Short mmCIF file of C-alpha atoms in Angstrom, two decimals:
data_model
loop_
_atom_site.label_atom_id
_atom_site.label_comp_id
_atom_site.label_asym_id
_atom_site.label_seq_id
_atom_site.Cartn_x
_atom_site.Cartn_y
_atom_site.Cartn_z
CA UNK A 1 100.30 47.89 -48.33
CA UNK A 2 100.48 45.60 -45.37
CA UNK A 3 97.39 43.41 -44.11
CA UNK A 4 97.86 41.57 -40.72
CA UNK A 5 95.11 38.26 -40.43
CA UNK A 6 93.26 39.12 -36.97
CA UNK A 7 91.19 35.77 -37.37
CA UNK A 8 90.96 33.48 -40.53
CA UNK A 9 88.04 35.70 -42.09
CA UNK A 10 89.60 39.47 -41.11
CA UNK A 11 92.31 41.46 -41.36
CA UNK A 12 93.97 44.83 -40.37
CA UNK A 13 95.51 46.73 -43.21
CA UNK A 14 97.93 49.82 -43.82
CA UNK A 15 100.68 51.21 -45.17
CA UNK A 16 104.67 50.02 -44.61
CA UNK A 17 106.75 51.84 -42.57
CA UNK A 18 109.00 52.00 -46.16
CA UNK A 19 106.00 53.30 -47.87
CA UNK A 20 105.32 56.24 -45.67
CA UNK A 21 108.62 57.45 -45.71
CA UNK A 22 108.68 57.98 -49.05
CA UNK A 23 105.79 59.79 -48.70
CA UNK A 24 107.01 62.18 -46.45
CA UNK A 25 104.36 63.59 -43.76
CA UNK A 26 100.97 62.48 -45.01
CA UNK A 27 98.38 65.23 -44.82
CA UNK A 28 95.08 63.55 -45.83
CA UNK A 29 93.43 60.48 -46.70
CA UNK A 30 90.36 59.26 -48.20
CA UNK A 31 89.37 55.29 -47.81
CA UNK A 32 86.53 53.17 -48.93
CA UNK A 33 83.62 53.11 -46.79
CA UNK A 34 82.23 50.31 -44.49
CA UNK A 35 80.56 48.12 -46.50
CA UNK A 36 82.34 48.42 -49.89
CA UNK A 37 83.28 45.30 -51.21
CA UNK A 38 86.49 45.11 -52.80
CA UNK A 39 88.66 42.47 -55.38
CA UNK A 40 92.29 41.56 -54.43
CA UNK A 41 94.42 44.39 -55.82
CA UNK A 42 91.81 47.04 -56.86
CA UNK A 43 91.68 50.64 -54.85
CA UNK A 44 90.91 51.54 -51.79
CA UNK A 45 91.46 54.82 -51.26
CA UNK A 46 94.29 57.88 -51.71
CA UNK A 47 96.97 58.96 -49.45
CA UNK A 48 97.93 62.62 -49.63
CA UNK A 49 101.37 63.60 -48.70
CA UNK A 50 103.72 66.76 -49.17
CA UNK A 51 105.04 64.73 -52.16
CA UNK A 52 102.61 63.63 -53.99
CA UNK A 53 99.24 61.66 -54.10
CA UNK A 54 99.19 57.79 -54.15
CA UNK A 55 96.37 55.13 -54.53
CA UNK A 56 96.13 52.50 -52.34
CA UNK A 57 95.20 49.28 -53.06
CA UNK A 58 93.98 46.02 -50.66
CA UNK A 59 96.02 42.90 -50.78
CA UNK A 60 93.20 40.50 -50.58
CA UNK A 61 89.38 40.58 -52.08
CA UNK A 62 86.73 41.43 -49.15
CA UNK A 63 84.53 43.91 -47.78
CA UNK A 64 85.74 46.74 -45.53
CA UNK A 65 84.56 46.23 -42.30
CA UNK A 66 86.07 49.98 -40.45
CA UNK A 67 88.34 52.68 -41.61
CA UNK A 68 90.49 54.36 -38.45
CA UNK A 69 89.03 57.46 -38.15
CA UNK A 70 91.75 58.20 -35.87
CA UNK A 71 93.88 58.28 -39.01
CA UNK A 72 91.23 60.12 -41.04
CA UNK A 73 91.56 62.61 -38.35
CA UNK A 74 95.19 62.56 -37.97
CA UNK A 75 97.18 61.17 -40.96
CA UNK A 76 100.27 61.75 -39.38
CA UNK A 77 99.50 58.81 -37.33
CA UNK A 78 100.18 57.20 -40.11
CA UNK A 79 103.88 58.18 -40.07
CA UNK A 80 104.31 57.38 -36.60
CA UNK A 81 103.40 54.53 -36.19
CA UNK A 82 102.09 52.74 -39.99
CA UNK A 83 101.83 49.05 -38.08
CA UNK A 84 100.21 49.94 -34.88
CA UNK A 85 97.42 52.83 -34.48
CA UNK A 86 97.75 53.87 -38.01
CA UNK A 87 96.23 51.16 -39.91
CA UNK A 88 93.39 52.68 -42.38
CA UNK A 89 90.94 49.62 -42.83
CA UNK A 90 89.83 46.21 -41.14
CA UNK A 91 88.52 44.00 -43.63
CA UNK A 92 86.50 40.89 -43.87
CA UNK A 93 88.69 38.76 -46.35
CA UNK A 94 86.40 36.73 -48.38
CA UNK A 95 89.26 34.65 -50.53
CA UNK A 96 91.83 33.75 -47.18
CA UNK A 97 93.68 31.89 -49.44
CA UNK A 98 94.89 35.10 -51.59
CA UNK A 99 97.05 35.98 -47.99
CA UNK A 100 99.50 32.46 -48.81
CA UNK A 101 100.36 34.23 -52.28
CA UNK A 102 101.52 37.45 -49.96
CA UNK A 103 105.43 38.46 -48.61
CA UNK A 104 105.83 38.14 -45.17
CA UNK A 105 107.41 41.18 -43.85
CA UNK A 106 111.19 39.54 -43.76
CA UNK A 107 110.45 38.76 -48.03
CA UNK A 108 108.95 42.59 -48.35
CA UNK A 109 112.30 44.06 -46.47
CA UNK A 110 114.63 41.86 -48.69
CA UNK A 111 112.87 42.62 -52.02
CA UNK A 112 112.38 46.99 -50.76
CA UNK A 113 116.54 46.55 -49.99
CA UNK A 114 117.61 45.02 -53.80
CA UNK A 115 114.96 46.70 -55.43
CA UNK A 116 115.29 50.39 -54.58
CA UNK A 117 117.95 50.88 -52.77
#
């Protein structure tokens, strides 16, 4: 999972491009509802592809602010475009300090490249 900081106290948050094609074409998902206050690391939700089904989990402790029913309505979205209009959830990030522990995308690439492939 990705989160990009929108202001020091929210974020936008999704899947990586990497992620979601080894998923293959996502048919459904199910997220955590406005409100729901979350812990850094714990579930958030399920995404349903062809392959299989796969929790998802927030980067950083919050509350969910929005879920993209855009996605809800159209997973594929998610495949299209994972950075852009399919994010899943805006949160507010109550801990911004747990984002510093995080890879920055050019750290995620290099550790996806020795790791799995």
């Amino acid at each position: 999972e990705w989160i990009c900081p929108e202001s020091v106290d929210k974020g936008k948050m999704g899947i990586t491009d990497y992620a979601q094609s080894r998923l293959g074409d996502i048919v459904f998902l199910e997220l955590r509802a406005p409100g729901t206050k979350v812990e850094q690391f714990s579930k958030i939700g399920e995404i349903e592809s062809a392959k299989a089904v796969s929790d998802l989990f927030t980067p950083v402790s919050g509350k969910v602010l929005e879920i993209n029913q855009a996605a809800i309505n159209e997973p594929q979205l998610v495949n299209r475009d994972p950075y852009g209009d399919g994010w899943l959830i805006r949160l507010e990030v109550s801990k911004p300090s747990e984002l510093d522990a995080l890879m920055d995308s050019d750290e995620y690439d290099k550790f996806v490249t020795q790791s799995y492939e």
